GROMACS .gro file of C-alpha atoms in nm:
model
  261
    1UNK     CA    1   0.000   0.000   0.000
    2UNK     CA    2   0.290   0.236   0.086
    3UNK     CA    3   0.451   0.169  -0.251
    4UNK     CA    4   0.121   0.238  -0.424
    5UNK     CA    5   0.081   0.575  -0.243
    6UNK     CA    6   0.441   0.665  -0.322
    7UNK     CA    7   0.391   0.582  -0.692
    8UNK     CA    8   0.070   0.784  -0.697
    9UNK     CA    9   0.246   1.085  -0.542
   10UNK     CA   10   0.522   1.067  -0.803
   11UNK     CA   11   0.267   1.039  -1.082
   12UNK     CA   12   0.070   1.341  -0.955
   13UNK     CA   13   0.391   1.546  -0.937
   14UNK     CA   14   0.478   1.445  -1.294
   15UNK     CA   15   0.130   1.537  -1.412
   16UNK     CA   16   0.156   1.879  -1.251
   17UNK     CA   17   0.479   1.941  -1.441
   18UNK     CA   18   0.309   1.814  -1.756
   19UNK     CA   19   0.018   2.057  -1.726
   20UNK     CA   20   0.250   2.348  -1.642
   21UNK     CA   21   0.455   2.271  -1.952
   22UNK     CA   22   0.147   2.224  -2.168
   23UNK     CA   23   0.003   2.556  -2.054
   24UNK     CA   24   0.318   2.741  -2.158
   25UNK     CA   25   0.378   2.540  -2.475
   26UNK     CA   26   0.026   2.573  -2.611
   27UNK     CA   27  -0.028   2.946  -2.593
   28UNK     CA   28  -0.334   3.139  -2.708
   29UNK     CA   29  -0.398   3.110  -3.078
   30UNK     CA   30  -0.388   2.732  -3.094
   31UNK     CA   31  -0.643   2.454  -3.058
   32UNK     CA   32  -0.588   2.094  -2.954
   33UNK     CA   33  -0.800   1.816  -3.102
   34UNK     CA   34  -0.806   1.438  -3.083
   35UNK     CA   35  -0.735   1.265  -3.413
   36UNK     CA   36  -0.797   0.898  -3.486
   37UNK     CA   37  -0.724   0.744  -3.826
   38UNK     CA   38  -0.892   0.409  -3.895
   39UNK     CA   39  -0.747   0.227  -4.193
   40UNK     CA   40  -0.878  -0.076  -4.378
   41UNK     CA   41  -0.767  -0.332  -4.118
   42UNK     CA   42  -0.647  -0.137  -3.814
   43UNK     CA   43  -0.602   0.197  -3.642
   44UNK     CA   44  -0.318   0.391  -3.805
   45UNK     CA   45  -0.301   0.686  -3.565
   46UNK     CA   46  -0.457   0.796  -3.237
   47UNK     CA   47  -0.332   1.104  -3.054
   48UNK     CA   48  -0.391   1.469  -2.980
   49UNK     CA   49  -0.278   1.729  -3.234
   50UNK     CA   50  -0.223   2.101  -3.178
   51UNK     CA   51  -0.277   2.342  -3.467
   52UNK     CA   52  -0.337   2.713  -3.515
   53UNK     CA   53  -0.685   2.856  -3.471
   54UNK     CA   54  -0.873   2.852  -3.800
   55UNK     CA   55  -0.712   2.527  -3.914
   56UNK     CA   56  -0.905   2.267  -4.109
   57UNK     CA   57  -0.924   1.890  -4.069
   58UNK     CA   58  -0.673   1.867  -4.353
   59UNK     CA   59  -0.437   2.093  -4.158
   60UNK     CA   60  -0.474   1.859  -3.858
   61UNK     CA   61  -0.384   1.559  -4.075
   62UNK     CA   62  -0.086   1.745  -4.219
   63UNK     CA   63   0.037   1.836  -3.872
   64UNK     CA   64  -0.003   1.477  -3.752
   65UNK     CA   65   0.197   1.367  -4.057
   66UNK     CA   66   0.476   1.605  -3.955
   67UNK     CA   67   0.464   1.499  -3.589
   68UNK     CA   68   0.458   1.124  -3.643
   69UNK     CA   69   0.696   0.906  -3.842
   70UNK     CA   70   0.425   0.638  -3.853
   71UNK     CA   71   0.173   0.847  -4.051
   72UNK     CA   72   0.194   0.947  -4.418
   73UNK     CA   73  -0.095   1.144  -4.567
   74UNK     CA   74  -0.132   1.189  -4.944
   75UNK     CA   75  -0.365   1.457  -5.081
   76UNK     CA   76  -0.496   1.553  -5.424
   77UNK     CA   77  -0.617   1.894  -5.539
   78UNK     CA   78  -0.953   1.909  -5.714
   79UNK     CA   79  -1.202   2.174  -5.821
   80UNK     CA   80  -1.389   2.102  -5.497
   81UNK     CA   81  -1.078   2.147  -5.283
   82UNK     CA   82  -0.799   1.920  -5.167
   83UNK     CA   83  -0.895   1.576  -5.039
   84UNK     CA   84  -0.718   1.273  -4.891
   85UNK     CA   85  -0.637   1.011  -5.153
   86UNK     CA   86  -0.424   0.779  -4.941
   87UNK     CA   87  -0.292   0.729  -4.588
   88UNK     CA   88   0.003   0.500  -4.524
   89UNK     CA   89  -0.034   0.367  -4.877
   90UNK     CA   90  -0.401   0.270  -4.836
   91UNK     CA   91  -0.544   0.438  -5.144
   92UNK     CA   92  -0.894   0.532  -5.248
   93UNK     CA   93  -1.077   0.285  -5.475
   94UNK     CA   94  -0.880  -0.008  -5.338
   95UNK     CA   95  -1.202  -0.211  -5.372
   96UNK     CA   96  -1.302  -0.061  -5.709
   97UNK     CA   97  -1.613   0.111  -5.576
   98UNK     CA   98  -1.694   0.442  -5.409
   99UNK     CA   99  -1.455   0.357  -5.128
  100UNK     CA  100  -1.209   0.610  -4.993
  101UNK     CA  101  -1.122   0.832  -4.698
  102UNK     CA  102  -1.401   1.006  -4.506
  103UNK     CA  103  -1.423   1.182  -4.171
  104UNK     CA  104  -1.647   1.253  -3.876
  105UNK     CA  105  -1.622   1.528  -3.614
  106UNK     CA  106  -1.779   1.469  -3.274
  107UNK     CA  107  -1.972   1.172  -3.418
  108UNK     CA  108  -2.124   1.380  -3.699
  109UNK     CA  109  -2.051   1.353  -4.072
  110UNK     CA  110  -1.987   1.710  -4.197
  111UNK     CA  111  -2.135   1.823  -4.527
  112UNK     CA  112  -1.806   1.973  -4.642
  113UNK     CA  113  -1.466   1.827  -4.721
  114UNK     CA  114  -1.152   1.802  -4.507
  115UNK     CA  115  -1.009   2.120  -4.658
  116UNK     CA  116  -1.320   2.324  -4.571
  117UNK     CA  117  -1.411   2.210  -4.219
  118UNK     CA  118  -1.261   2.438  -3.950
  119UNK     CA  119  -1.182   2.260  -3.625
  120UNK     CA  120  -1.250   2.385  -3.272
  121UNK     CA  121  -1.068   2.315  -2.949
  122UNK     CA  122  -1.139   1.970  -2.801
  123UNK     CA  123  -1.295   1.837  -3.124
  124UNK     CA  124  -1.283   1.461  -3.168
  125UNK     CA  125  -1.197   1.377  -3.530
  126UNK     CA  126  -1.211   1.032  -3.687
  127UNK     CA  127  -1.075   0.987  -4.038
  128UNK     CA  128  -1.169   0.645  -4.170
  129UNK     CA  129  -1.169   0.426  -4.479
  130UNK     CA  130  -1.507   0.309  -4.604
  131UNK     CA  131  -1.769   0.295  -4.876
  132UNK     CA  132  -2.099   0.413  -4.723
  133UNK     CA  133  -2.262   0.466  -5.063
  134UNK     CA  134  -2.160   0.124  -5.193
  135UNK     CA  135  -2.120  -0.168  -4.950
  136UNK     CA  136  -2.250   0.050  -4.665
  137UNK     CA  137  -2.114   0.176  -4.334
  138UNK     CA  138  -2.243   0.179  -3.976
  139UNK     CA  139  -2.122   0.378  -3.675
  140UNK     CA  140  -2.169   0.155  -3.368
  141UNK     CA  141  -2.282   0.275  -3.028
  142UNK     CA  142  -2.245   0.009  -2.762
  143UNK     CA  143  -2.524  -0.100  -2.527
  144UNK     CA  144  -2.391  -0.246  -2.201
  145UNK     CA  145  -2.708  -0.223  -1.993
  146UNK     CA  146  -2.700  -0.603  -1.950
  147UNK     CA  147  -2.325  -0.640  -1.921
  148UNK     CA  148  -2.353  -0.807  -1.581
  149UNK     CA  149  -2.517  -1.096  -1.768
  150UNK     CA  150  -2.250  -1.085  -2.036
  151UNK     CA  151  -2.479  -0.934  -2.302
  152UNK     CA  152  -2.356  -0.665  -2.540
  153UNK     CA  153  -2.521  -0.514  -2.846
  154UNK     CA  154  -2.467  -0.220  -3.081
  155UNK     CA  155  -2.688   0.028  -3.262
  156UNK     CA  156  -2.607   0.270  -3.542
  157UNK     CA  157  -2.776   0.594  -3.644
  158UNK     CA  158  -2.793   0.538  -4.020
  159UNK     CA  159  -2.896   0.775  -4.298
  160UNK     CA  160  -3.167   0.630  -4.521
  161UNK     CA  161  -3.381   0.793  -4.790
  162UNK     CA  162  -3.756   0.817  -4.807
  163UNK     CA  163  -3.971   0.787  -5.120
  164UNK     CA  164  -3.883   1.144  -5.220
  165UNK     CA  165  -3.511   1.078  -5.164
  166UNK     CA  166  -3.498   1.299  -4.858
  167UNK     CA  167  -3.235   1.187  -4.605
  168UNK     CA  168  -3.377   1.044  -4.283
  169UNK     CA  169  -3.181   0.914  -3.987
  170UNK     CA  170  -3.287   0.582  -3.844
  171UNK     CA  171  -3.145   0.384  -3.552
  172UNK     CA  172  -3.071   0.028  -3.659
  173UNK     CA  173  -2.914  -0.271  -3.484
  174UNK     CA  174  -2.562  -0.366  -3.591
  175UNK     CA  175  -2.548  -0.732  -3.694
  176UNK     CA  176  -2.300  -0.972  -3.851
  177UNK     CA  177  -1.996  -0.828  -3.674
  178UNK     CA  178  -1.707  -0.982  -3.482
  179UNK     CA  179  -1.664  -0.873  -3.120
  180UNK     CA  180  -1.305  -0.881  -2.996
  181UNK     CA  181  -1.309  -0.909  -2.615
  182UNK     CA  182  -0.995  -0.866  -2.405
  183UNK     CA  183  -0.953  -1.051  -2.076
  184UNK     CA  184  -0.676  -1.158  -1.836
  185UNK     CA  185  -0.441  -0.868  -1.913
  186UNK     CA  186  -0.416  -0.885  -2.289
  187UNK     CA  187  -0.566  -1.215  -2.400
  188UNK     CA  188  -0.847  -1.182  -2.655
  189UNK     CA  189  -1.135  -1.392  -2.778
  190UNK     CA  190  -1.348  -1.336  -3.091
  191UNK     CA  191  -1.721  -1.361  -3.035
  192UNK     CA  192  -2.009  -1.377  -3.283
  193UNK     CA  193  -2.354  -1.221  -3.221
  194UNK     CA  194  -2.689  -1.382  -3.293
  195UNK     CA  195  -2.908  -1.276  -3.585
  196UNK     CA  196  -3.040  -0.980  -3.383
  197UNK     CA  197  -2.692  -0.848  -3.310
  198UNK     CA  198  -2.686  -0.956  -2.945
  199UNK     CA  199  -2.352  -1.093  -2.831
  200UNK     CA  200  -2.303  -1.289  -2.509
  201UNK     CA  201  -1.963  -1.300  -2.341
  202UNK     CA  202  -1.912  -1.641  -2.175
  203UNK     CA  203  -1.873  -1.626  -1.798
  204UNK     CA  204  -1.511  -1.747  -1.809
  205UNK     CA  205  -1.416  -1.424  -1.990
  206UNK     CA  206  -1.638  -1.194  -1.782
  207UNK     CA  207  -1.410  -1.104  -1.490
  208UNK     CA  208  -1.454  -0.791  -1.280
  209UNK     CA  209  -1.285  -0.469  -1.388
  210UNK     CA  210  -1.236  -0.310  -1.727
  211UNK     CA  211  -1.219  -0.497  -2.056
  212UNK     CA  212  -1.104  -0.356  -2.389
  213UNK     CA  213  -1.360  -0.412  -2.664
  214UNK     CA  214  -1.335  -0.388  -3.041
  215UNK     CA  215  -1.581  -0.445  -3.324
  216UNK     CA  216  -1.507  -0.539  -3.685
  217UNK     CA  217  -1.709  -0.620  -3.994
  218UNK     CA  218  -1.608  -0.637  -4.359
  219UNK     CA  219  -1.787  -0.668  -4.690
  220UNK     CA  220  -1.723  -0.966  -4.916
  221UNK     CA  221  -1.461  -0.762  -5.103
  222UNK     CA  222  -1.276  -0.678  -4.779
  223UNK     CA  223  -1.392  -0.320  -4.735
  224UNK     CA  224  -1.476  -0.228  -4.373
  225UNK     CA  225  -1.848  -0.178  -4.308
  226UNK     CA  226  -1.841  -0.064  -3.944
  227UNK     CA  227  -1.633   0.211  -3.787
  228UNK     CA  228  -1.409   0.048  -3.530
  229UNK     CA  229  -1.402   0.169  -3.171
  230UNK     CA  230  -1.107   0.366  -3.034
  231UNK     CA  231  -0.809   0.147  -2.934
  232UNK     CA  232  -0.854   0.241  -2.568
  233UNK     CA  233  -1.228   0.176  -2.553
  234UNK     CA  234  -1.326  -0.008  -2.234
  235UNK     CA  235  -1.640  -0.155  -2.082
  236UNK     CA  236  -1.669  -0.222  -1.711
  237UNK     CA  237  -1.515  -0.017  -1.435
  238UNK     CA  238  -1.144   0.058  -1.439
  239UNK     CA  239  -0.966   0.000  -1.112
  240UNK     CA  240  -0.705   0.239  -0.971
  241UNK     CA  241  -0.416   0.054  -1.133
  242UNK     CA  242  -0.585   0.070  -1.476
  243UNK     CA  243  -0.627   0.445  -1.435
  244UNK     CA  244  -0.269   0.512  -1.324
  245UNK     CA  245  -0.123   0.300  -1.602
  246UNK     CA  246  -0.334   0.476  -1.867
  247UNK     CA  247  -0.241   0.826  -1.744
  248UNK     CA  248   0.127   0.734  -1.720
  249UNK     CA  249   0.127   0.592  -2.075
  250UNK     CA  250  -0.032   0.911  -2.210
  251UNK     CA  251   0.228   1.118  -2.027
  252UNK     CA  252   0.510   0.912  -2.182
  253UNK     CA  253   0.361   0.952  -2.530
  254UNK     CA  254   0.341   1.328  -2.478
  255UNK     CA  255   0.710   1.346  -2.378
  256UNK     CA  256   0.805   1.137  -2.682
  257UNK     CA  257   0.611   1.372  -2.911
  258UNK     CA  258   0.805   1.670  -2.773
  259UNK     CA  259   1.142   1.513  -2.855
  260UNK     CA  260   1.019   1.422  -3.205
  261UNK     CA  261   0.965   1.790  -3.268
   0.00000   0.00000   0.00000
């Protein structure tokens, strides 16, 4: 217990230094957003990005490209403005359809392109590969109201069109996916839902505490048809050790990003 308190005190002191540094480093005139890039098979990038006020989503991607050696963003100019044609070599029309790179801000699909959408402080941006007008795309929201019984399901607010081709949003169940459930400190098991989209986690995997969860689904041609969850998405309650480890890891990543610059 004494060692735990000592570690916690050291962590708090480090965090105080972190926030003092961040306050001075990120002066007025900048905004900080969260950027997640979901590729065809996995998450390509997930971090905070600081840009000047008035920057666009494309500016955020460009800054992330500069900050990270693991991210390469390719753009193309068009009469409608610049757009993303490839990220890390994953190019538009890989599946010969309408597939390509799209984005959402705060869980909403903007009606303008990446070069026209101006970001605000604390925005959550997800750039993802998909084909919503071809093989389809859903944006899962998890339902854990019956998690104590091991039951998990997902819904998606989908855009459909009425008889006059007016867009209407409708909440639909997500079906046919694979649920990736983490247990015992890093082990994973793949689970399949029933025809209604309800997935039951067997009791041997349903220990107390937090569990990382991921969802995947692909069309027959391999194109993703659901937007994956963030890599650090949990269900269940995190214990104190989970929390300290997560904060410490974020602090380390922040320090690494400073030295990259």
